[in-house]
XYZ file of C-alpha atoms in Angstrom:
570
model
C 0.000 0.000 0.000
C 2.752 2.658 0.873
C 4.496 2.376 -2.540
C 1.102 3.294 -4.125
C 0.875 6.148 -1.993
C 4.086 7.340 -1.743
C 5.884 8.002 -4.807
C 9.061 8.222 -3.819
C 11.977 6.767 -1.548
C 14.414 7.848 0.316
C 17.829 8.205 -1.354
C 20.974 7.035 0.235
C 21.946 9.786 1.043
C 19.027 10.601 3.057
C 19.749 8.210 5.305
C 21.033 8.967 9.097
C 24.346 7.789 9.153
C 25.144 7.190 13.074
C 22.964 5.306 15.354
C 20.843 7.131 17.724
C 18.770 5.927 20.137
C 15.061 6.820 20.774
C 14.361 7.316 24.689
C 10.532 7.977 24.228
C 8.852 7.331 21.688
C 8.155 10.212 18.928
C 5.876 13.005 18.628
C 7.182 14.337 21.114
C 7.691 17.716 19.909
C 4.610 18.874 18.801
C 5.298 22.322 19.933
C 6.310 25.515 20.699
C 7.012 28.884 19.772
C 5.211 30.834 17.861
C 7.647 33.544 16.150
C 5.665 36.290 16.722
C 5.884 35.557 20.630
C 9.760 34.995 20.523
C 10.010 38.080 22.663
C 8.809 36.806 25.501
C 12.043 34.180 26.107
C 13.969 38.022 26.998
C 16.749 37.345 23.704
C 15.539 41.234 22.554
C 15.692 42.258 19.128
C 18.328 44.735 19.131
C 20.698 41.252 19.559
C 20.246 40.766 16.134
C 21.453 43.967 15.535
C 25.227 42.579 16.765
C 24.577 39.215 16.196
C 28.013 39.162 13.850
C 29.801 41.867 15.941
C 32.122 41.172 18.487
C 29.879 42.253 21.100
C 27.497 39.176 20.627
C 30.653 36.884 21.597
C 30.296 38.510 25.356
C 26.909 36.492 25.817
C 26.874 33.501 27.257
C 23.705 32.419 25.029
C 23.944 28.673 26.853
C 23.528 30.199 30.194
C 19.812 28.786 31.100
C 20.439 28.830 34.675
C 17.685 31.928 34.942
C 14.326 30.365 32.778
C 12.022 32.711 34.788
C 13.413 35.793 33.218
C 13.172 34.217 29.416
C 8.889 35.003 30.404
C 8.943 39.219 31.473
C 4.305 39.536 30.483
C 4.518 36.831 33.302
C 6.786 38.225 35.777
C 5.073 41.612 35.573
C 2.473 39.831 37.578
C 2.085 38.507 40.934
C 0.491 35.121 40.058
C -1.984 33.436 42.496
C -0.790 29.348 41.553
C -3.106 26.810 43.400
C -1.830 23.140 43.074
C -4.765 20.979 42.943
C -2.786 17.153 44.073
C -4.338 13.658 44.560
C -4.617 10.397 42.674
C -6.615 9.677 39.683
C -9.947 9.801 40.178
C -10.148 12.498 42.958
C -12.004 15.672 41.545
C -8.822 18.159 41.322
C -9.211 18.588 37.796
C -12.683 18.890 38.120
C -12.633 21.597 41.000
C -10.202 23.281 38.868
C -12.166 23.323 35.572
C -14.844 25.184 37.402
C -12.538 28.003 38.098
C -11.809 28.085 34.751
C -15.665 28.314 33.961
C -16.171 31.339 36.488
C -13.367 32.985 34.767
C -13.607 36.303 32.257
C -10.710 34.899 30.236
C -8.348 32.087 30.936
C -6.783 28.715 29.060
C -6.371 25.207 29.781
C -3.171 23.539 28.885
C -3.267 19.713 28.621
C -0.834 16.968 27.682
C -3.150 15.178 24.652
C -5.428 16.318 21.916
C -7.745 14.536 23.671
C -7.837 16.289 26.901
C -8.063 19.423 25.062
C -11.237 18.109 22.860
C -13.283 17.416 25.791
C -12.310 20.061 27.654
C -13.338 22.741 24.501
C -16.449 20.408 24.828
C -17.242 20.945 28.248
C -16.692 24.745 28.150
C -19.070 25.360 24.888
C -21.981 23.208 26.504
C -21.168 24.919 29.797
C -22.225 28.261 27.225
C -18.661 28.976 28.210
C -17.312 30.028 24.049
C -14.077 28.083 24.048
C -11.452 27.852 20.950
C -9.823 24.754 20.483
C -6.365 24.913 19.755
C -3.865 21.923 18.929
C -1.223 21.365 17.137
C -3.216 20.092 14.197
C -6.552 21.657 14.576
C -7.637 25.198 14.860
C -11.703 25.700 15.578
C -12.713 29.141 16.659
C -15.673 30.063 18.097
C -17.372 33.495 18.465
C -16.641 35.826 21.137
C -14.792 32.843 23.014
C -12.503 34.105 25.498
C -11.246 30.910 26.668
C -8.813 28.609 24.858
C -8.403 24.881 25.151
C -5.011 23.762 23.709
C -2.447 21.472 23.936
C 0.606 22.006 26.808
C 2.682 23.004 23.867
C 0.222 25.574 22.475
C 0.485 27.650 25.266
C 0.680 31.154 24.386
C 2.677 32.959 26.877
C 2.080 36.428 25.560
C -0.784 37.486 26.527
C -2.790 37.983 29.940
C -5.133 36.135 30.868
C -7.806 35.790 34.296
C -7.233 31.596 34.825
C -5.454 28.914 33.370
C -4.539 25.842 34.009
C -2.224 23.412 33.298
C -2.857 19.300 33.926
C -0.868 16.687 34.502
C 1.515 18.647 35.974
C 3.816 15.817 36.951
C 4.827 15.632 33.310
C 6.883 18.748 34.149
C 9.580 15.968 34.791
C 8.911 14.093 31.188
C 12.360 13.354 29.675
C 10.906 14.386 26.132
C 8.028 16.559 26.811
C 8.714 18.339 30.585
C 10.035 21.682 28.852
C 6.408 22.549 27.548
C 5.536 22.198 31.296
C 8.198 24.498 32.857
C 7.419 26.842 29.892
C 3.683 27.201 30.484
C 4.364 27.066 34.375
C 6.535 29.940 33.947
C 5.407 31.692 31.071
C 1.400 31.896 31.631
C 0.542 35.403 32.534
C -2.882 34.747 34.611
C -4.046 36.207 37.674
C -4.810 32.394 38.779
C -2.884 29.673 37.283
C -4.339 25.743 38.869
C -1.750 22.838 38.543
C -3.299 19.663 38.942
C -1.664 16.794 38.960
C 0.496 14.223 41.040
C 1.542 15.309 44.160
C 5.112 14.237 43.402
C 5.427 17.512 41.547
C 4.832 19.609 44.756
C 8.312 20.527 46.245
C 10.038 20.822 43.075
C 7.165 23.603 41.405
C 7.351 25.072 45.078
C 10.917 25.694 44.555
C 11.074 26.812 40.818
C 8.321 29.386 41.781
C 10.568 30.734 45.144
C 11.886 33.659 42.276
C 8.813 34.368 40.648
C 6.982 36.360 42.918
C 4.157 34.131 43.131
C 2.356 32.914 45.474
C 1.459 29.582 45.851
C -0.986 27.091 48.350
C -1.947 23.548 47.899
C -5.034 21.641 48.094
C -4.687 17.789 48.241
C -7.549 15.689 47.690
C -8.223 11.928 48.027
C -9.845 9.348 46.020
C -13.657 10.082 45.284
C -14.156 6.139 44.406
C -13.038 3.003 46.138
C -9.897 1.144 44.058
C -9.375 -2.777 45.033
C -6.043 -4.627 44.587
C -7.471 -7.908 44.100
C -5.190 -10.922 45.961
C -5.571 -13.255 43.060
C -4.755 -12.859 39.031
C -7.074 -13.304 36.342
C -5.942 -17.115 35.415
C -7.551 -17.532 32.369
C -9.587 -15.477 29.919
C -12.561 -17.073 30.064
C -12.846 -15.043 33.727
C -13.136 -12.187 32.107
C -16.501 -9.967 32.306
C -18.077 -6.850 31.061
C -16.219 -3.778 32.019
C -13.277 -5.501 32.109
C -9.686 -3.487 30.628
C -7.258 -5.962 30.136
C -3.439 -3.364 29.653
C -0.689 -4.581 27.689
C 2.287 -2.258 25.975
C 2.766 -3.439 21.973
C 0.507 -3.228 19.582
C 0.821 -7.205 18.636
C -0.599 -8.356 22.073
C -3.288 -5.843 22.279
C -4.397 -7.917 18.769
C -3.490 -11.430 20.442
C -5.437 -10.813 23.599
C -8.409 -8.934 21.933
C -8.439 -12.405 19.620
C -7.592 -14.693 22.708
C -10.639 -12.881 24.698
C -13.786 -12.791 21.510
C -12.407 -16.296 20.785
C -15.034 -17.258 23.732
C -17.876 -15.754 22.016
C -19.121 -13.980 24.996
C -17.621 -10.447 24.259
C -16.088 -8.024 21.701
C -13.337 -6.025 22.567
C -12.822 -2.124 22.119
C -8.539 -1.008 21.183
C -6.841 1.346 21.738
C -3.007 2.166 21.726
C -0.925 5.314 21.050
C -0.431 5.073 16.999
C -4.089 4.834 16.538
C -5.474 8.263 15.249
C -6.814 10.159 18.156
C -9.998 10.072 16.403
C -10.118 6.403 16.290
C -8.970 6.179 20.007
C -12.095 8.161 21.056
C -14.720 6.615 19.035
C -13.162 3.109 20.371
C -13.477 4.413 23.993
C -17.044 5.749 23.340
C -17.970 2.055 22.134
C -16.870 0.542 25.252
C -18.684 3.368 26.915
C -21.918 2.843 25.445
C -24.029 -0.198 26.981
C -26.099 -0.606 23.751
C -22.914 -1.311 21.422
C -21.302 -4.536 21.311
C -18.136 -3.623 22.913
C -18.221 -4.327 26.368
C -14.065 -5.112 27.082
C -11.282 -2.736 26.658
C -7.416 -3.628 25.270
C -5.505 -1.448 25.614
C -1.788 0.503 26.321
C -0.830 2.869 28.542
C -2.711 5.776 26.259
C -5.719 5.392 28.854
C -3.696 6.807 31.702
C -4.851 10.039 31.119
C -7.407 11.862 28.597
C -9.957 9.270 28.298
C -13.416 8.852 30.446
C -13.965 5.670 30.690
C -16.654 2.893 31.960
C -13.688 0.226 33.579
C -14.558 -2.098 36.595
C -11.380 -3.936 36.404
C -8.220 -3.193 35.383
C -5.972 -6.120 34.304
C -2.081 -6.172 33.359
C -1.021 -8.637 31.297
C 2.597 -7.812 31.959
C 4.141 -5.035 34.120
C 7.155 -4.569 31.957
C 6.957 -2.704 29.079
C 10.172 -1.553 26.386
C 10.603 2.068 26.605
C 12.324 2.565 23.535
C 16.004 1.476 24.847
C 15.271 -1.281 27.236
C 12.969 -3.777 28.840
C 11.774 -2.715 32.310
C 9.597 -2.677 34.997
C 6.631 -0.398 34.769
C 7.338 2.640 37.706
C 4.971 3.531 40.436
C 3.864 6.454 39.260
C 2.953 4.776 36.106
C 1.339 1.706 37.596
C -0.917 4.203 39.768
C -1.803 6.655 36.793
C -3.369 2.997 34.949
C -4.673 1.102 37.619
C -6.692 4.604 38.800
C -8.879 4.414 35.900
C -10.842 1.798 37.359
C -13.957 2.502 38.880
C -14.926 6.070 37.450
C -16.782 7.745 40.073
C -20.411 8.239 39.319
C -19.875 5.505 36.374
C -21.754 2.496 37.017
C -18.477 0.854 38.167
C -18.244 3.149 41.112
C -15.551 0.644 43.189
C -12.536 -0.165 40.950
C -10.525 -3.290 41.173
C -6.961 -4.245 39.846
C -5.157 -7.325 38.906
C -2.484 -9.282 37.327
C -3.027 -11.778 34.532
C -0.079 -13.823 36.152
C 0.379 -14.272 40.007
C 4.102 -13.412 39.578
C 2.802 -10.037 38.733
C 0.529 -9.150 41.941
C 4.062 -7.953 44.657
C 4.932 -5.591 42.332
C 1.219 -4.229 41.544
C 0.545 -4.279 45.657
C 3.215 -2.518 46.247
C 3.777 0.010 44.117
C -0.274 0.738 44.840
C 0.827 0.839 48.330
C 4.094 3.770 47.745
C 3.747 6.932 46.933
C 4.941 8.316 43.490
C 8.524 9.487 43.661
C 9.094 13.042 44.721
C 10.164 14.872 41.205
C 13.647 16.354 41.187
C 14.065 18.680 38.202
C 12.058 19.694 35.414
C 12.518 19.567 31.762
C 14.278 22.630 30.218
C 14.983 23.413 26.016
C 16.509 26.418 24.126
C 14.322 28.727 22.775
C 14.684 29.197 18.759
C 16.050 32.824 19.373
C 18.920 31.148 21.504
C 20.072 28.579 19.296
C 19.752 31.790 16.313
C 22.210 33.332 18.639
C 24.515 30.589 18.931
C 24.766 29.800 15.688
C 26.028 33.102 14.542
C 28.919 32.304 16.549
C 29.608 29.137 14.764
C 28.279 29.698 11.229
C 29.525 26.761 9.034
C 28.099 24.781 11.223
C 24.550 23.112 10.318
C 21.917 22.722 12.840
C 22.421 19.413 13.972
C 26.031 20.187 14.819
C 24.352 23.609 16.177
C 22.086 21.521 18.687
C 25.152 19.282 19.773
C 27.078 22.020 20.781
C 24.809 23.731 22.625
C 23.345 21.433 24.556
C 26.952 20.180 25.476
C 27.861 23.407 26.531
C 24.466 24.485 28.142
C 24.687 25.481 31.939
C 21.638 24.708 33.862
C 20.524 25.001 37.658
C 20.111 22.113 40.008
C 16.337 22.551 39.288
C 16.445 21.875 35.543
C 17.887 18.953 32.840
C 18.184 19.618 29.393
C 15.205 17.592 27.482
C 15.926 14.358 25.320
C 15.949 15.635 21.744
C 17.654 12.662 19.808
C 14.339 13.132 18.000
C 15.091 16.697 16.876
C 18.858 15.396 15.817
C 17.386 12.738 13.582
C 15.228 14.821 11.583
C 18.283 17.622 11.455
C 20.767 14.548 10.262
C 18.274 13.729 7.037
C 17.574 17.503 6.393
C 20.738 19.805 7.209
C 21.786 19.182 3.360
C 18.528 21.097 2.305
C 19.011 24.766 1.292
C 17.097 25.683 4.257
C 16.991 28.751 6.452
C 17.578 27.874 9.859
C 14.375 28.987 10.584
C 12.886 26.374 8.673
C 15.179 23.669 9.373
C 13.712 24.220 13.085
C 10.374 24.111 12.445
C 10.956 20.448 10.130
C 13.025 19.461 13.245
C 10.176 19.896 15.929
C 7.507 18.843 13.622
C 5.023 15.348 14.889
C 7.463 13.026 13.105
C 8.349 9.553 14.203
C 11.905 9.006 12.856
C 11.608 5.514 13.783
C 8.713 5.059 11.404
C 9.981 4.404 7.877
C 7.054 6.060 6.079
C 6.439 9.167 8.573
C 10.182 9.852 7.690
C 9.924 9.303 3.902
C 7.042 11.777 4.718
C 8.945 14.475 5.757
C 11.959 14.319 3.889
C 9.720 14.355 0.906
C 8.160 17.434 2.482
C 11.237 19.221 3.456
C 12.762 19.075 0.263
C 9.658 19.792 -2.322
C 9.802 23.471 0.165
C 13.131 23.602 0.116
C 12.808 23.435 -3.858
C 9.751 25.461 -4.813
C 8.693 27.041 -1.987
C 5.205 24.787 -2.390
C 4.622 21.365 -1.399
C 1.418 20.400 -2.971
C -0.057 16.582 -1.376
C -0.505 15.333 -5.040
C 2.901 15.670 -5.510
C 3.769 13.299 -2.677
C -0.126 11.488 -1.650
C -2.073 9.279 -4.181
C -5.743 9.269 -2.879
C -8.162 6.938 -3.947
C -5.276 3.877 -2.956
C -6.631 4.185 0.656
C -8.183 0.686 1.410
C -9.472 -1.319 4.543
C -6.258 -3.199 5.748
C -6.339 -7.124 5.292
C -3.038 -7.293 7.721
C -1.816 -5.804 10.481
C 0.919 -4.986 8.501
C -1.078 -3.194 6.001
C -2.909 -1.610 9.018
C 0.404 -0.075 10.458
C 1.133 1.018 7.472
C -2.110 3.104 6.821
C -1.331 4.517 10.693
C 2.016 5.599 9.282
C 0.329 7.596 6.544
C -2.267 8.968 9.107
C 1.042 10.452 10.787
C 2.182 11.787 7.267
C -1.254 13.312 6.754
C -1.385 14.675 10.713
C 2.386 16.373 10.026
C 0.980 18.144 6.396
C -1.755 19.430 8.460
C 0.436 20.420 11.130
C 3.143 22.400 8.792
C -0.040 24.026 6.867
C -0.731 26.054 10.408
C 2.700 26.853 10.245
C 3.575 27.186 6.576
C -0.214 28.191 5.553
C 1.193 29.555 1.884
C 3.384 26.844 1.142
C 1.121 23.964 2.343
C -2.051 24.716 0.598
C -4.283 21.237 0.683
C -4.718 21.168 4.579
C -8.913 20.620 3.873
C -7.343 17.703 1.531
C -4.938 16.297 4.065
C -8.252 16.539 6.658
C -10.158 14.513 4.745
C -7.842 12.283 3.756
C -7.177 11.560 7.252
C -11.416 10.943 8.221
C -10.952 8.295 5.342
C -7.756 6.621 6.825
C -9.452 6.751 10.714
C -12.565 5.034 9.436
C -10.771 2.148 7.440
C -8.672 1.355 10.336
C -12.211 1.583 12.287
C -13.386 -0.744 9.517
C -10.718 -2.890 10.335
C -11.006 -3.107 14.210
C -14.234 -4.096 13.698
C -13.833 -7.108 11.904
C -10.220 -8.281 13.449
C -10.713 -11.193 16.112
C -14.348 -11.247 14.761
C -16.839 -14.104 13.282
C -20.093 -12.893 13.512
C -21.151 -10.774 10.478
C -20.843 -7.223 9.732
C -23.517 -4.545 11.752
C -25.681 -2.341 9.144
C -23.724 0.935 10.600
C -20.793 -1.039 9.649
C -22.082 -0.845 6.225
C -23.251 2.574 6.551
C -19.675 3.499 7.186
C -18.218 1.664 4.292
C -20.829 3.722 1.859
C -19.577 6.646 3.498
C -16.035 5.618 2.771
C -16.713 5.230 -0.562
C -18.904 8.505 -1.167
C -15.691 10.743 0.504
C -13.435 8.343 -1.753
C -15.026 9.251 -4.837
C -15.575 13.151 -3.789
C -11.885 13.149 -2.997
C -10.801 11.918 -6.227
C -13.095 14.223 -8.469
C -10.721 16.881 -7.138
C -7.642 15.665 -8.672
C-alpha cells in the first residue's frame, strides 16, 4: 500500500548515518514557539542587531540557569498558583475546571489532543465560548474568550484571568517536561491551577521561590473506592463486562483482543498510542456505550490520562513494558496513573478493582499501589529558537544538527532543571541539514510530529522538506495518491495506513505553520477521516466471526462517497 501512496523513496543519502537511540517514543515535539511571541524568552531584538559583531561573543547564550526571566508579560504579575494534588480519580481537575468556567478569560493547557477536545467540549456546553487549539486543529468560536489547547500551544504572551495546566507531573517528562516548565513559567494569569500528582509539589514550590508568586496547595483523596485484588485473572474465560485488560505493543493488544472474543461472549474495544486520536475516542465511546457490542477494553498505557472511561477492572497482562532502549519494569507512578482508571466515580463501576493476569505479577502491583509516586527532582528545560539563532552566529559553518550538539553540550543549567531528550530533533536535522534551508525552517521540520523511527512518517517528511526547500510549495498530489486508501487485510497493512495517518497529521500540522506553502490542509483533513474510518473498519472485523452490523455498512458507503468526492478533485 505505501508504494502506491508514496511516490518516492528515500535516497541514500538521506539516510542517518550514526545510530541514535530513541528514549521515548516520537511526537514528542509537537510544539512551541510561535515567532511572533519569541520576545517573551527576553533574547531582545536589538541582539540581532550585533549578532556578527564582536559584542554578541560577550553572551553567554547557553547560560539557562535563569528560565524565569526568558517570560517578562509573566513576571510583571504577581500570580496566584493553586496546586490541585491527589490520585486519579479524585475531583482536582474537576474543582479546577470550574474556576476556569467562572473565569472572564483564561486557558487550559493539557498533555493530549484529547484532553483538550473534551475540555473545549465541556466549556461550549457549559455556554462557556471556548477555541480549540492543537497542534493540528484550529476551531474558533465566536466571542470565546477561553482557549483549550495542547501544553505546547500555550501562548505565553498574553494575559489572561485563569489557566490551568494538567498533569503537571509531566513537568519531569524526559521528552516533553520543557512545555511544562514553559507554560508554568510563562502563563501570565491572575490564577494559574496545577493539577496533577503530588510528586510535583516541592520541586514547582521551589522553581516558583523567584517568581513572585504565590502559591498554596489543596490535596484531595480518592472520590471512588480502588481494590487490589489478591488473586490474578488465570484464564480469559474469567473475564466480564467492564473488564480493561493493559498490555504495551501493539501485537498483544491484537493477540489478547483475539484470545478474549475467541469465547464468544464479548467483543473487545482497542486502543493504543499510533491509533489516530480520532479512532482512540470513538473506540473508547464504544466501550462506553451499553447498547454497542463492545463491552471489554485492550488497551496501552494511552488510557492513563485523557480518556473517560466505563472500567470495573483493570488487568495487566505484563508489568514490563520496552521504553524505547530497554525492557523494564513499569514505575509507580505509572502503575498508579493505569490502575486509577478503574472505577470512574459516578460511572456504574463506582468501586474499581486491579489485577495481574499472572500471580508473579501481583508484589509488584501491591506494592507500588501501596508507595507513593517518587518526589520529582528537576524539570525539563529546552533552548528557545532565538537562543540557538544566537549561537549559531557564533559558529556559522556549522549546520543545525552540529548547532544543537554544541549547545546542549555546553548548556549550563541550575540544580532545578535537565536539558530535554531531543535525539528526536537530531534525527530529523541529520536527514535535512543538506537542504538549502533557512535555519528557521530547518527548526520548524526538526520539531515537527514526526516519528523518525517510522519508515514512512520519515519518507514523509523528507519528501516534504525538500519539495519546500525546492519550490517554496509542497502540494499533497505531488507526494499522496488518494483513492489507494483501502481497509487493511493485515496488520501490517494496518500499520502502514497509521504511518500515513502520521504523514497526513504532520501536512496538516506544517499548513498552520507554513499556511502559503502547504495549501491542501482541507485535503490532508479529509484524507485523514478516510484513513481513521478504514482502520475503524478494520477493528471491527479483526478477532471477529459474527457478520458485519448495518452501521458497519453505513460506514463503508460513506467511505466510498468521501473516496469518490476526494478523487473528483484531482
Amino acid at each position: 500500500m505505501a508504494s502506491l501512496l508514496f511516490r518516492r523513496r528515500l535516497s541514500p543519502a538521506a539516510t542517518i548515518s550514526r545510530k541514535i537511540f530513541l528514549n521515548g517514543g516520537g511526537n514528542s515535539y509537537v510544539l512551541l514557539w510561535n515567532m511572533k511571541a519569541e520576545a517573551s524568552f527576553g533574547i531582545c531584538n536589538c541582539l540581532r542587531q550585533f549578532s556578527h559583531s564582536a559584542a554578541a561573543r560577550k553572551v553567554d547564550f547557553t547560560d539557562l540557569t535563569h528560565p524565569h526571566t526568558w517570560y517578562p508579560i509573566a513576571r510583571k504579575k504577581c500570580r496566584n498558583v493553586f496546586l490541585h494534588v491527589g490520585p486519579t480519580n479524585s475531583g482536582k481537575t474537576y474543582y479546577a475546571l470550574k474556576q476556569l468556567e467562572s473565569s472572564s478569560s483564561g486557558v487550559y493547557c493539557g498533555p493530549l489532543r484529547l484532553l483538550a477536545w473534551e475540555v473545549a467540549k465541556r466549556l461550549n456546553k457549559s455556554n462557556v465560548p471556548c477555541d480549540l487549539i492543537t497542534g493540528q486543529e484550529r476551531e474558533e468560536v465566536e466571542d470565546a474568550r477561553h482557549k483549550s489547547v495542547t501544553v505546547e500551544m500555550a501562548d505565553v504572551s498574553s494575559d489572561c484571568d485563569c489557566a490551568i495546566i494538567d498533569e503537571i507531573q509531566m513537568i519531569g517528562c524526559r521528552s516533553r517536561g520543557f512545555s511544562f516548565t514553559r507554560a508554568l513559567l510563562g502563563l501570565a494569569a491572575n490564577e494559574l491551577h496545577l493539577c496533577g500528582d503530588a510528586a510535583a509539589v516541592p520541586l514547582v514550590q521551589e522553581i516558583l521561590k523567584v517568581t513572585g508568586d504565590t502559591v498554596k496547595v489543596q490535596y484531595y483523596e480518592r472520590l471512588s473506592p480502588l481494590v487490589p485484588l489478591k488473586v490474578p485473572l488465570g484464564s480469559f474465560s474469567n473475564i466480564r463486562t467492564g473488564d480493561c485488560v493493559v498490555t504495551f505493543s501493539r501485537t498483544e493488544i491484537y493477540k489478547m483482543k483475539k484470545k478474549i472474543e475467541a469465547g464468544g461472549r464479548h467483543r473487545c474495544s482497542v486502543v493504543y498510542g499510533s491509533l489516530p486520536p480520532e479512532t482512540r475516542t470513538r473506540q473508547a465511546t464504544m466501550f462506553n456505550d451499553a447498547s454497542s457490542n463492545s463491552d471489554v477494553l485492550v488497551a496501552s498505557d494511552a488510557i492513563g490520562m485523557g480518556l473517560n472511561l466505563n472500567i470495573s477492572r483493570i488487568i495487566f497482562s505484563t508489568l514490563k513494558k520496552f521504553d524505547g532502549v530497554e525492557l523494564r519494569d513499569l514505575t509507580v507512578p505509572e502503575i498508579k496513573q493505569i490502575a486509577g482508571r478503574a472505577g470512574r466515580y459516578k460511572s456504574k463501576f463506582p468501586v474499581g478493582e486491579v489485577t495481574c493476569l499472572d500471580a508473579d505479577d501481583l508484589p509488584l502491583l501491591h506494592s507500588s499501589l501501596d508507595s507513593p509516586s517518587p518526589v520529582l527532582e528537576r524539570a525539563g528545560l529546552f533552548p528557545s529558537f532565538d537562543l540557538l539563532y544566537m549561537y549559531s552566529r557564533l559558529h556559522p559553518t556549522h549546520g543545525l544538527h552540529e548547532i544543537l550538539e554544541h549547545f546542549l553540550d555546553n548548556a549550563k543549567l541550575s540544580e532545578h532543571y535537565f536539558i530535554a531528550n531531543c535525539d528526536e530533533l537530531l534525527k530529523v536535522a541529520a536527514v535535512i541539514d543538506t537542504l538549502p534551508l533557512s535555519l528557521h525552517d530547518k527548526y520548524l521540520f526538526c520539531i515537527s510530529p514526526v516519528d523518525m523511527d517510522d519508515d514512512i512518517s520519515s519518507q514523509g517528511l523528507t519528501q516534504f522538506a525538500t519539495n519546500y526547500s525546492k519550490n517554496g510549495l509542497v502540494q499533497l498530489r505531488e507526494i499522496f495518491t488518494p483513492g489507494t486508501l483501502k481497509v487493511p487485510k493485515s496488520h501490517t497493512a494496518l500499520k502502514e495506513l497509521e504511518s500515513i495517518h502520521k504523514v497526513l497529521d504532520l501536512y496538516v500540522w506544517l499548513s498552520y505553520r507554513l499556511d502559503e506553502s502547504f495549501r491542501d490542509r482541507e485535503l490532508a483533513s479529509s484524507q485523514k477521516a478516510i484513513c481513521s474510518m478504514l482502520i475503524e473498519e478494520f477493528l471491527e472485523t479483526v478477532g471477529w466471526q459474527k457478520p458485519r452490523t448495518k452501521s458497519l455498512t453505513q460506514n463503508s458507503r460513506l467511505i466510498s462517497l468521501i473516496s469518490r468526492e476526494m478523487r473528483q478533485q484531482f
